[in-house]
Coordinates of N, CA and C in Angstrom, one line a residue:
X595 N 1.0 -1.3 0.1 CA -0.1 0.1 0.0 C 0.9 1.3 -0.2
X596 N 0.7 2.0 -0.6 CA 1.6 3.2 -1.1 C 1.0 4.2 0.3
X597 N 2.5 4.7 0.7 CA 2.2 5.8 2.2 C 1.7 6.9 1.5
X598 N 0.8 7.5 2.1 CA 0.3 9.0 2.0 C 1.0 9.8 2.8
X599 N 1.5 11.1 2.3 CA 2.4 11.9 3.2 C 1.3 12.4 3.7
X600 N 1.6 13.1 5.4 CA 1.0 13.7 6.0 C 1.1 15.3 5.6
X601 N 0.2 15.8 6.5 CA 0.2 17.5 6.0 C 1.7 18.0 6.4
X602 N 2.1 17.8 7.7 CA 3.4 18.0 8.1 C 4.7 18.1 7.4
X603 N 4.3 16.6 6.5 CA 5.5 16.3 5.4 C 5.5 17.1 4.3
X604 N 4.1 17.6 4.0 CA 3.9 18.4 2.8 C 4.6 20.1 2.8
X605 N 4.3 20.3 4.2 CA 4.5 21.4 4.1 C 6.1 21.7 4.8
X606 N 6.6 20.9 5.2 CA 8.3 20.9 5.6 C 9.3 21.6 4.6
X607 N 9.1 21.1 3.1 CA 9.7 22.0 2.4 C 9.8 22.9 1.9
X608 N 8.3 23.5 1.7 CA 8.3 25.2 1.6 C 8.2 26.0 2.4
X609 N 8.6 25.5 3.7 CA 8.6 26.4 4.9 C 10.1 26.5 5.3
X610 N 11.0 25.2 5.0 CA 12.2 25.5 4.9 C 13.1 26.1 3.8
X611 N 12.3 25.7 2.5 CA 13.3 26.9 1.2 C 12.8 28.3 1.7
X612 N 11.1 28.2 2.0 CA 11.0 29.6 1.8 C 11.6 30.5 2.9
X613 N 12.2 30.0 4.4 CA 12.7 30.5 5.4 C 14.2 30.5 4.8
X614 N 15.0 29.9 4.2 CA 16.2 30.2 3.6 C 16.1 31.1 2.5
X615 N 15.4 31.1 1.8 CA 15.3 32.2 0.6 C 15.0 33.5 1.4
X616 N 14.1 33.6 2.2 CA 14.3 34.8 2.7 C 15.2 35.6 3.3
X617 N 16.2 34.9 3.7 CA 17.5 35.3 4.3 C 18.4 36.2 3.0
X618 N 18.2 35.5 1.8 CA 18.8 36.2 0.7 C 17.9 37.1 -0.2
X619 N 16.7 36.6 -0.5 CA 15.9 37.6 -0.9 C 14.7 38.8 -0.1
X620 N 14.7 38.4 1.0 CA 13.7 39.2 2.0 C 12.6 38.7 1.8
X621 N 11.4 39.5 2.7 CA 10.1 38.9 3.0 C 9.5 38.3 2.0
X622 N 9.4 38.8 0.5 CA 9.1 38.5 -0.3 C 9.1 36.9 -0.6
X623 N 10.3 36.3 -0.5 CA 10.6 34.9 -0.6 C 9.7 34.4 0.7
X624 N 9.4 34.9 1.6 CA 9.2 34.3 2.9 C 7.1 34.2 2.5
X625 N 7.0 35.3 1.9 CA 5.4 35.5 1.9 C 5.1 34.4 0.5
X626 N 6.2 34.6 -0.4 CA 5.8 33.3 -1.5 C 5.5 31.7 -0.7
X627 N 6.5 31.6 -0.1 CA 6.5 30.2 0.9 C 5.1 29.9 1.7
X628 N 4.9 31.2 2.2 CA 3.6 30.8 3.1 C 2.3 30.9 2.0
X629 N 2.1 31.1 0.9 CA 1.1 31.3 0.1 C 1.2 29.7 -0.6
X630 N 2.4 29.2 -0.6 CA 2.4 27.9 -0.9 C 1.9 26.8 0.1
X631 N 2.3 27.4 1.3 CA 1.6 26.6 2.5 C 0.5 26.8 2.5
X632 N -0.3 27.9 2.1 CA -1.7 27.8 2.3 C -2.3 27.0 1.2
X633 N -1.9 27.1 0.4 CA -2.4 25.9 -0.8 C -2.7 24.6 -0.2
X634 N -1.6 24.2 0.4 CA -1.4 23.0 0.6 C -2.3 22.5 1.8
X635 N -2.5 23.5 2.8 CA -3.4 23.3 3.7 C -4.8 23.4 3.5
X636 N -5.3 24.4 2.3 CA -6.6 24.0 1.8 C -7.1 22.8 0.8
X637 N -5.9 22.5 0.0 CA -6.1 21.2 -0.5 C -6.1 19.8 0.2
X638 N -5.7 19.9 1.3 CA -5.8 18.8 2.3 C -6.8 18.8 3.1
X639 N -7.6 19.9 3.4 CA -8.8 20.2 4.1 C -10.1 19.7 3.1
X640 N -9.7 19.7 1.7 CA -10.9 19.1 0.9 C -10.8 17.9 0.7
X641 N -9.9 17.1 1.3 CA -9.7 15.6 0.9 C -10.8 14.8 1.2
X642 N -11.6 15.3 2.2 CA -12.5 14.6 2.7 C -13.7 14.4 2.0
X643 N -13.9 15.6 1.4 CA -15.1 15.6 0.4 C -14.6 14.7 -1.2
X644 N -13.3 15.1 -1.4 CA -13.2 14.3 -2.5 C -13.0 12.9 -2.6
X645 N -12.8 12.8 -1.0 CA -12.8 11.3 -0.5 C -14.5 10.7 -1.1
X646 N -15.4 11.3 -0.3 CA -16.7 10.6 -0.1 C -17.1 10.8 -2.2
X647 N -16.9 11.9 -2.7 CA -17.2 11.6 -3.9 C -17.0 10.5 -4.9
X648 N -15.4 10.3 -4.7 CA -14.5 8.9 -5.2 C -15.3 7.8 -4.8
X649 N -15.9 7.7 -3.5 CA -16.8 6.3 -3.0 C -17.7 6.3 -3.8
X650 N -18.6 7.3 -3.9 CA -19.7 7.7 -4.6 C -19.7 6.9 -6.1
X651 N -18.7 7.8 -6.8 CA -18.6 7.3 -8.0 C -18.3 5.8 -8.4
X652 N -17.4 5.1 -7.4 CA -17.3 3.7 -7.5 C -18.3 2.8 -7.4
X653 N -19.2 3.5 -6.5 CA -20.2 2.6 -6.0 C -21.5 2.7 -7.2
X654 N -21.7 4.0 -7.7 CA -22.6 4.4 -8.4 C -22.2 3.6 -9.6
X655 N -21.2 3.7 -10.4 CA -20.7 2.3 -11.4 C -21.2 1.0 -11.4
X656 N -21.4 0.8 -10.2 CA -21.9 -0.5 -10.1 C -23.2 -0.8 -9.4
X657 N -24.1 0.1 -9.3 CA -25.7 0.4 -8.8 C -26.3 -0.8 -9.1
X658 N -26.3 -1.0 -10.4 CA -27.3 -2.0 -10.9 C -27.1 -3.3 -10.2
X659 N -25.7 -3.6 -10.4 CA -25.3 -4.9 -9.7 C -25.6 -5.1 -8.3
X660 N -25.3 -3.8 -7.5 CA -25.5 -3.8 -6.0 C -26.9 -3.9 -5.8
X661 N -27.7 -3.5 -6.4 CA -29.2 -3.6 -6.1 C -29.7 -4.9 -6.5
X662 N -29.3 -5.7 -7.4 CA -29.7 -7.0 -7.8 C -28.9 -8.0 -6.7
X663 N -27.9 -7.8 -6.2 CA -27.6 -8.2 -5.2 C -28.2 -8.1 -3.8
X664 N -28.3 -7.0 -3.7 CA -29.5 -6.5 -2.2 C -30.6 -7.7 -2.5
X665 N -31.4 -7.8 -3.5 CA -32.5 -8.3 -3.4 C -32.2 -10.0 -3.3
X666 N -31.2 -10.3 -4.1 CA -30.5 -12.1 -4.0 C -30.6 -12.2 -2.6
X667 N -29.7 -11.3 -1.7 CA -29.4 -11.6 -0.5 C -30.1 -11.4 0.4
X668 N -31.4 -10.7 0.2 CA -31.9 -10.6 1.4 C -33.5 -11.7 1.6
X669 N -34.1 -11.4 2.5 CA -35.3 -12.2 2.3 C -36.4 -11.6 3.7
X670 N -37.8 -12.4 3.4 CA -38.4 -12.0 4.7 C -38.8 -13.1 5.2
X671 N -38.4 -13.4 6.7 CA -38.9 -14.7 7.1 C -40.1 -14.9 7.7
X672 N -40.4 -15.7 8.0 CA -42.2 -16.3 8.0 C -42.7 -15.1 9.2
X673 N -41.9 -14.6 10.0 CA -42.7 -13.4 11.0 C -42.6 -12.1 10.4
X674 N -42.1 -12.1 9.1 CA -42.3 -10.5 8.7 C -41.0 -10.0 8.5
X675 N -40.0 -10.4 9.2 CA -38.8 -10.0 9.3 C -38.1 -9.5 8.2
X676 N -37.1 -8.6 7.8 CA -36.7 -8.8 6.6 C -35.3 -8.8 7.2
X677 N -34.6 -9.9 6.3 CA -33.1 -10.4 7.2 C -32.4 -10.2 6.2
X678 N -31.5 -9.4 6.7 CA -30.3 -8.8 5.6 C -28.8 -9.3 5.9
X679 N -28.8 -10.0 6.3 CA -27.3 -11.1 6.7 C -26.6 -11.1 5.5
X680 N -27.1 -11.8 4.4 CA -26.3 -12.5 3.6 C -26.0 -10.9 2.4
X681 N -27.1 -9.8 2.5 CA -26.6 -8.7 1.9 C -25.2 -7.8 2.4
X682 N -25.7 -7.8 4.0 CA -24.3 -7.3 4.8 C -23.0 -7.8 4.5
X683 N -23.0 -9.1 4.4 CA -21.8 -9.9 4.1 C -21.2 -9.4 2.5
X684 N -22.5 -9.1 1.7 CA -21.9 -9.0 0.5 C -21.4 -7.6 0.2
X685 N -22.0 -6.4 0.9 CA -21.9 -5.0 1.0 C -20.4 -5.1 1.3
X686 N -20.1 -5.6 2.5 CA -18.6 -5.6 3.1 C -17.8 -6.3 2.0
X687 N -18.1 -7.0 1.6 CA -17.0 -7.8 0.2 C -16.9 -6.7 -0.8
X688 N -18.1 -6.1 -1.1 CA -17.9 -5.0 -2.3 C -16.8 -4.1 -2.0
X689 N -17.0 -3.5 -0.8 CA -16.0 -2.7 -0.1 C -14.7 -2.9 0.0
X690 N -14.5 -4.2 0.3 CA -12.9 -4.3 0.7 C -12.5 -4.9 -0.7
X691 N -12.9 -5.5 -1.7 CA -12.4 -6.1 -2.5 C -12.3 -4.8 -3.9
X692 N -13.6 -3.9 -3.9 CA -13.9 -3.4 -4.9 C -13.0 -1.9 -4.8
X693 N -13.7 -1.2 -3.6 CA -13.7 0.2 -3.4 C -12.3 0.5 -2.7
X694 N -12.1 -0.3 -1.7 CA -10.6 0.1 -1.2 C -9.3 0.0 -1.6
X695 N -9.3 -1.1 -2.6 CA -7.9 -0.9 -3.4 C -7.8 0.0 -4.4
X696 N -8.9 0.7 -4.7 CA -9.1 2.0 -5.5 C -8.6 3.1 -4.7
X697 N -9.1 3.3 -3.5 CA -8.9 4.1 -2.9 C -7.1 4.5 -2.5
X698 N -7.0 3.1 -1.6 CA -5.7 3.0 -1.5 C -4.4 3.6 -2.5
X699 N -4.9 3.0 -4.0 CA -4.3 3.3 -5.2 C -4.2 4.8 -5.5
X700 N -5.0 5.5 -5.1 CA -5.4 6.7 -5.5 C -4.9 7.8 -4.4
X701 N -4.4 7.0 -3.0 CA -3.6 8.0 -2.3 C -4.6 8.2 -0.8
X702 N -5.9 7.5 -1.0 CA -6.6 7.8 0.4 C -6.7 6.7 1.4
X703 N -5.7 6.1 1.6 CA -5.3 5.1 2.2 C -5.4 5.1 3.6
X704 N -5.0 6.6 4.2 CA -4.9 7.0 5.4 C -6.2 7.1 6.1
X705 N -7.4 7.6 5.3 CA -8.4 8.3 5.6 C -9.8 6.8 6.0
X706 N -9.2 5.3 5.2 CA -10.2 4.3 5.1 C -10.5 4.0 6.5
X707 N -9.7 3.9 7.5 CA -10.2 3.0 9.0 C -11.2 4.0 9.0
X708 N -10.7 5.3 9.1 CA -11.9 6.6 10.2 C -13.1 6.4 9.3
X709 N -13.0 5.8 7.9 CA -14.7 6.3 7.5 C -15.0 5.1 6.6
X710 N -14.5 3.7 7.5 CA -15.5 2.7 6.8 C -16.5 2.5 6.7
X711 N -17.5 3.1 7.8 CA -18.6 3.1 8.1 C -19.4 3.7 7.2
X712 N -18.5 5.0 6.8 CA -19.3 6.0 5.6 C -19.3 5.4 4.2
X713 N -18.0 4.2 4.0 CA -17.7 3.9 2.8 C -18.9 2.9 2.9
X714 N -19.7 2.2 3.9 CA -20.7 1.0 3.7 C -22.0 1.7 3.4
X715 N -22.3 3.1 4.3 CA -23.5 3.9 4.0 C -23.7 4.5 2.4
X716 N -22.4 4.6 2.0 CA -22.3 5.1 0.7 C -23.0 4.1 -0.5
X717 N -22.2 2.7 0.0 CA -22.5 1.5 -1.1 C -24.1 1.1 -0.7
X718 N -24.6 1.4 0.5 CA -25.8 0.7 0.4 C -26.7 2.0 0.1
X719 N -26.5 3.3 -0.1 CA -27.3 4.2 -0.9 C -27.1 4.0 -2.3
X720 N -26.4 3.6 -2.8 CA -26.1 3.0 -4.0 C -27.0 1.7 -4.6
X721 N -27.2 1.0 -3.7 CA -27.6 -0.3 -3.7 C -29.5 0.1 -3.9
X722 N -29.8 1.1 -3.1 CA -31.2 1.4 -3.3 C -31.8 2.5 -4.1
X723 N -30.5 2.8 -4.7 CA -31.1 4.0 -5.8 C -31.7 3.1 -7.1
X724 N -31.7 2.0 -7.2 CA -32.2 1.6 -8.4 C -33.1 0.5 -7.9
X725 N -34.5 0.8 -8.4 CA -35.7 0.0 -7.9 C -35.9 -1.3 -8.7
X726 N -36.6 -2.4 -8.0 CA -36.8 -3.5 -8.7 C -37.3 -3.6 -10.0
X727 N -36.9 -4.2 -10.8 CA -37.9 -4.5 -12.5 C -39.4 -4.5 -11.8
X728 N -39.9 -3.9 -13.2 CA -41.2 -4.0 -13.0 C -42.0 -5.6 -13.4
X729 N -42.3 -6.3 -12.7 CA -42.6 -7.7 -13.2 C -44.1 -8.1 -13.6
X730 N -44.8 -6.6 -13.9 CA -46.0 -7.1 -14.5 C -47.0 -7.5 -13.6
X731 N -47.0 -8.2 -12.5 CA -47.6 -8.9 -11.6 C -46.9 -9.2 -10.3
X732 N -47.8 -9.6 -9.1 CA -47.1 -9.9 -7.9 C -46.3 -11.1 -7.9
X733 N -45.1 -11.6 -7.3 CA -44.7 -12.7 -7.3 C -45.6 -13.6 -6.7
X734 N -45.5 -14.7 -7.6 CA -46.6 -15.9 -7.1 C -46.2 -16.6 -5.8
X735 N -47.2 -16.8 -4.8 CA -47.1 -17.2 -3.7 C -46.4 -18.7 -3.3
X736 N -46.8 -19.4 -4.2 CA -46.7 -21.0 -4.5 C -45.9 -21.5 -5.3
X737 N -45.2 -22.5 -4.8 CA -44.0 -23.3 -5.8 C -44.5 -23.7 -7.3
X738 N -45.3 -23.9 -7.6 CA -46.1 -24.3 -8.8 C -46.0 -23.1 -9.8
X739 N -46.8 -22.0 -9.2 CA -47.0 -20.7 -10.0 C -45.7 -19.8 -10.3
X740 N -44.7 -20.1 -8.9 CA -43.1 -19.7 -9.2 C -42.8 -20.4 -10.6
X741 N -42.8 -21.7 -10.4 CA -42.3 -22.5 -11.6 C -42.7 -21.8 -13.1
X742 N -43.9 -21.3 -13.1 CA -44.7 -21.1 -14.6 C -44.0 -19.5 -14.8
X743 N -43.9 -18.7 -13.5 CA -43.6 -17.5 -13.4 C -42.2 -17.5 -14.1
X744 N -41.1 -18.5 -13.5 CA -39.8 -18.7 -14.1 C -39.7 -19.0 -15.5
X745 N -40.3 -20.2 -15.8 CA -40.6 -20.0 -17.2 C -41.1 -19.2 -18.3
X746 N -42.0 -18.0 -17.7 CA -42.4 -17.3 -18.5 C -41.4 -16.3 -18.7
X747 N -40.6 -16.2 -17.5 CA -39.2 -15.2 -17.8 C -38.6 -15.7 -18.9
X748 N -38.2 -16.7 -18.9 CA -37.1 -17.3 -19.8 C -37.6 -17.3 -21.2
X749 N -38.8 -17.5 -21.6 CA -39.8 -17.1 -22.8 C -39.5 -15.9 -23.3
X750 N -39.8 -14.8 -22.2 CA -39.5 -13.4 -22.6 C -38.0 -13.0 -23.5
X751 N -37.0 -13.8 -22.8 CA -35.8 -13.8 -22.8 C -35.7 -14.6 -24.2
X752 N -36.1 -15.1 -25.0 CA -35.9 -15.7 -26.1 C -35.9 -17.3 -26.2
X753 N -36.2 -18.0 -25.0 CA -35.8 -19.4 -24.7 C -37.1 -20.2 -24.8
X754 N -37.0 -21.1 -25.3 CA -38.3 -22.2 -25.4 C -38.4 -22.9 -24.1
X755 N -39.1 -22.5 -22.9 CA -39.0 -22.7 -21.9 C -40.3 -23.8 -21.5
X756 N -40.5 -24.7 -20.8 CA -41.5 -25.6 -20.4 C -41.3 -25.8 -18.9
X757 N -42.2 -25.8 -18.4 CA -42.3 -26.8 -17.1 C -42.5 -28.2 -17.3
X758 N -41.9 -28.7 -16.0 CA -42.0 -30.4 -16.2 C -43.1 -30.8 -15.3
X759 N -43.5 -32.1 -15.4 CA -44.6 -32.4 -14.4 C -44.1 -32.5 -13.0
X760 N -44.7 -32.6 -11.9 CA -44.4 -32.6 -10.9 C -43.6 -34.0 -10.2
X761 N -44.4 -35.1 -11.0 CA -43.7 -36.3 -10.7 C -42.7 -36.8 -12.0
X762 N -41.8 -37.4 -11.5 CA -40.6 -37.9 -12.6 C -40.0 -36.9 -12.8
X763 N -39.7 -35.5 -12.6 CA -38.9 -34.4 -13.4 C -37.5 -34.5 -12.9
X764 N -36.9 -35.3 -12.0 CA -35.8 -35.6 -11.8 C -34.9 -34.3 -11.3
X765 N -35.5 -33.6 -10.6 CA -35.1 -32.4 -10.0 C -34.9 -31.2 -10.9
X766 N -35.6 -31.3 -12.2 CA -35.9 -30.2 -13.2 C -37.4 -29.6 -13.0
X767 N -37.1 -28.4 -12.6 CA -39.0 -27.9 -12.7 C -39.0 -27.1 -14.5
X768 N -38.2 -26.6 -14.9 CA -38.6 -25.9 -16.1 C -37.1 -26.5 -16.6
X769 N -37.6 -26.7 -18.2 CA -36.6 -27.1 -19.3 C -36.7 -26.1 -20.2
X770 N -35.4 -25.5 -20.5 CA -35.6 -24.5 -21.4 C -34.3 -24.7 -22.7
X771 N -34.8 -24.4 -23.8 CA -33.8 -24.6 -25.1 C -33.4 -23.3 -25.8
X772 N -32.5 -23.4 -26.2 CA -32.5 -22.0 -27.3 C -30.9 -22.3 -28.1
X773 N -31.0 -22.0 -29.3 CA -30.1 -22.0 -30.1 C -29.1 -23.5 -29.9
X774 N -29.5 -24.4 -29.8 CA -28.9 -25.6 -29.4 C -28.7 -26.0 -28.3
X775 N -29.1 -25.2 -27.3 CA -28.7 -25.1 -25.9 C -30.0 -25.4 -24.8
X776 N -29.5 -26.6 -23.9 CA -30.5 -26.9 -23.3 C -30.0 -26.5 -21.7
X777 N -31.2 -25.9 -20.9 CA -31.1 -25.9 -19.5 C -31.8 -26.4 -18.9
X778 N -31.8 -27.0 -17.6 CA -32.4 -27.3 -16.8 C -32.5 -26.4 -15.6
X779 N -33.7 -26.1 -14.9 CA -33.5 -25.1 -13.9 C -34.5 -25.8 -12.6
X780 N -33.9 -25.4 -11.6 CA -34.5 -25.8 -10.3 C -35.2 -24.5 -9.7
X781 N -36.3 -23.9 -9.5 CA -37.4 -22.8 -8.9 C -37.6 -23.2 -7.7
X782 N -36.9 -22.5 -6.6 CA -37.4 -22.1 -5.5 C -38.0 -21.0 -5.0
X783 N -39.2 -20.9 -4.5 CA -39.8 -20.1 -3.9 C -40.3 -19.8 -2.2
X784 N -38.8 -19.4 -1.9 CA -38.5 -19.9 -0.5 C -38.7 -18.5 0.7
X785 N -38.8 -18.5 1.9 CA -38.9 -17.4 2.5 C -37.2 -17.5 3.6
X786 N -36.5 -18.1 3.0 CA -35.2 -18.1 3.5 C -33.9 -18.5 2.3
X787 N -32.9 -18.3 3.0 CA -32.0 -18.8 1.5 C -31.7 -20.3 1.1
X788 N -31.5 -20.7 0.0 CA -32.0 -22.2 -0.6 C -30.6 -22.7 -0.3
X789 N -30.5 -24.1 0.2 CA -29.5 -24.8 0.7 C -28.8 -25.4 -0.6
X790 N -27.7 -26.3 -0.1 CA -27.3 -27.1 -1.4 C -27.8 -28.4 -1.4
X791 N -29.2 -28.8 -0.9 CA -30.0 -29.8 -1.2 C -30.5 -29.6 -3.0
X792 N -30.8 -28.3 -3.3 CA -31.2 -27.6 -4.5 C -30.1 -28.0 -5.7
X793 N -29.2 -27.5 -5.3 CA -27.7 -27.7 -6.2 C -27.9 -29.4 -6.6
X794 N -27.7 -29.9 -5.6 CA -27.7 -31.4 -5.7 C -28.7 -32.0 -6.6
X795 N -29.7 -31.5 -6.2 CA -31.1 -32.1 -7.3 C -31.0 -31.7 -8.6
X796 N -30.3 -30.3 -9.2 CA -30.5 -29.7 -10.3 C -29.0 -30.5 -11.2
X797 N -27.9 -30.9 -10.3 CA -26.9 -31.4 -11.3 C -27.3 -32.9 -11.6
X798 N -28.2 -33.8 -10.7 CA -28.9 -34.7 -11.2 C -29.9 -34.5 -12.3
X799 N -30.8 -33.3 -12.5 CA -31.3 -33.4 -13.5 C -30.7 -33.1 -14.7
X800 N -29.3 -32.3 -14.4 CA -28.8 -32.1 -15.5 C -28.3 -33.2 -16.6
X801 N -27.7 -34.4 -15.9 CA -27.6 -35.7 -16.4 C -28.9 -36.2 -17.2
X802 N -30.0 -36.1 -16.1 CA -31.2 -36.9 -16.5 C -31.7 -36.2 -17.8
X803 N -31.6 -35.0 -18.0 CA -32.0 -34.1 -19.2 C -31.3 -34.4 -20.3
X804 N -30.0 -34.7 -20.2 CA -28.6 -34.3 -21.3 C -28.6 -33.0 -21.4
X805 N -28.6 -31.8 -20.2 CA -28.6 -30.6 -20.6 C -27.2 -30.4 -20.7
X806 N -27.1 -28.9 -21.2 CA -25.7 -28.2 -21.2 C -25.2 -27.7 -20.0
X807 N -26.5 -27.0 -19.2 CA -26.5 -26.0 -18.2 C -27.5 -26.2 -17.2
X808 N -27.0 -25.8 -16.0 CA -28.1 -26.1 -14.7 C -28.0 -24.6 -14.0
X809 N -29.2 -24.7 -13.5 CA -29.3 -23.4 -12.7 C -30.3 -23.4 -11.7
X810 N -30.3 -23.1 -10.4 CA -31.0 -22.8 -9.2 C -31.6 -21.6 -9.3
X811 N -33.0 -21.1 -9.4 CA -33.5 -20.0 -9.3 C -34.2 -19.8 -8.0
X812 N -34.2 -18.5 -7.1 CA -34.7 -18.2 -5.9 C -35.1 -16.8 -5.9
X813 N -36.0 -16.4 -5.3 CA -36.0 -15.3 -4.7 C -35.3 -14.8 -3.6
X814 N -35.0 -15.8 -2.9 CA -34.4 -15.4 -1.2 C -33.0 -15.8 -1.2
X815 N -32.0 -15.9 -2.5 CA -30.5 -15.9 -1.9 C -30.3 -17.3 -1.4
X816 N -29.3 -17.9 -1.6 CA -28.6 -18.8 -1.5 C -27.7 -19.4 -0.1
X817 N -27.4 -20.2 0.4 CA -26.4 -20.5 1.4 C -25.2 -20.7 1.2
X818 N -24.0 -20.4 2.1 CA -22.7 -20.3 1.6 C -22.5 -21.8 1.2
X819 N -23.2 -22.9 1.7 CA -23.0 -24.3 1.4 C -23.3 -24.2 -0.2
X820 N -24.4 -23.8 -0.5 CA -24.9 -23.8 -1.8 C -24.0 -23.2 -2.8
X821 N -23.5 -22.0 -2.4 CA -22.5 -21.4 -3.4 C -21.3 -22.0 -3.6
X822 N -20.8 -22.8 -2.6 CA -19.7 -23.7 -2.8 C -20.0 -24.7 -3.2
X823 N -20.5 -25.8 -3.5 CA -21.2 -26.6 -4.3 C -21.5 -26.3 -5.8
X824 N -22.1 -25.2 -5.8 CA -22.7 -24.8 -6.7 C -21.2 -24.1 -8.1
X825 N -20.3 -23.9 -7.3 CA -18.9 -23.2 -8.3 C -18.0 -24.5 -8.6
X826 N -18.2 -25.3 -7.7 CA -17.1 -26.7 -7.9 C -18.2 -27.5 -9.2
X827 N -19.1 -27.3 -9.2 CA -20.2 -28.2 -10.1 C -20.5 -27.6 -11.4
X828 N -20.4 -25.9 -11.7 CA -20.9 -24.9 -12.6 C -22.2 -25.4 -12.6
X829 N -22.5 -25.0 -11.8 CA -24.4 -24.6 -11.6 C -24.5 -23.3 -11.2
X830 N -25.5 -22.6 -11.9 CA -25.7 -21.1 -12.0 C -26.9 -21.0 -10.6
X831 N -26.4 -19.8 -10.0 CA -27.3 -19.4 -8.9 C -27.8 -18.0 -9.3
X832 N -29.3 -18.2 -9.3 CA -29.6 -16.9 -9.9 C -30.9 -16.4 -8.9
X833 N -31.3 -15.1 -9.0 CA -32.4 -14.3 -8.6 C -33.2 -14.6 -9.7
X834 N -34.4 -14.4 -10.0 CA -35.1 -14.6 -11.0 C -35.4 -13.6 -12.1
X835 N -34.9 -12.4 -11.0 CA -34.6 -10.8 -12.0 C -33.6 -10.9 -12.7
X836 N -32.9 -12.2 -12.8 CA -31.6 -12.3 -13.9 C -32.3 -13.1 -15.1
X837 N -33.5 -13.4 -14.9 CA -33.8 -14.5 -16.3 C -34.0 -13.9 -17.6
X838 N -34.6 -12.3 -17.3 CA -35.0 -11.9 -18.6 C -33.7 -11.4 -19.5
X839 N -32.2 -11.2 -18.7 CA -31.2 -11.3 -19.5 C -30.2 -12.3 -19.7
X840 N -31.2 -13.8 -19.2 CA -30.1 -14.9 -19.3 C -29.9 -15.2 -20.7

C-alpha cells in the first residue's frame, strides 16, 4: 500500500526553503512560501469531500449489480422480518474488494479506517438507488406458480421454456432450449436462503435431461454451502430478476 504523506510532510520543504530564501531575497520569498503552504493546507482540508465523491463514483458505477445483489441476498422470514445478513456480507465484500483497493491506489489509504462506516453507507445508498424491475404482476406465492413464472421470464428472454410434470422431473422444474443449448432449472420460492440440496438435485437433472447447463433460481438467495457446491459443479445460482437477460 502506498504511503500517504501527512500535511506536516508536505509543509516541511516549502517552509524550510522559504525561510532560507528569505535570508537572501527578503520577506517576499517568505510570503511566497506562506502562499504555497496555504494552498497545501486548503488542498488537504478538501480531501474528505474528494474521498466521499470518489466512493460515490465507484459505487454508482456498480449500482445495478449492487441492487440485484441486495435483492438476492435479502429475504423476509415467516415472522415478517427483513433478513439482511447475506446482503451485509456482500456489501462488506464489495467495499473490501472493489472500493478499498482503488482508494488506496489513489492516495486515500490513510482515511479508510476512520471512514469505513461511511463507505458502507454510500454503498448501501447506491444499492437502494435502483428500484426492482417491473414484473407486471405480483410474485407468485406457491411453488408451482413460481415455476410457471420463471418459465415465462425465460420465454421473454428468447428461450423455449416449459415446466415439467411434478412427478418424474428428476430435479428439473423448467427445461429451456435456445440455439441448440438446453438448460434445466430448479425454481425455489422460499422464505429463507436455498441450501445445497437444490444444487444436488439440479446436478442430477442436468445428467437426466442431457442438458448443457443447470441453474437454481430463487427469490431468497443461497446459503454459503449452496454457493460452494455450485461453484465446483458449474451450476448457476440466480435470482429470478436475472432471467430476462439470461
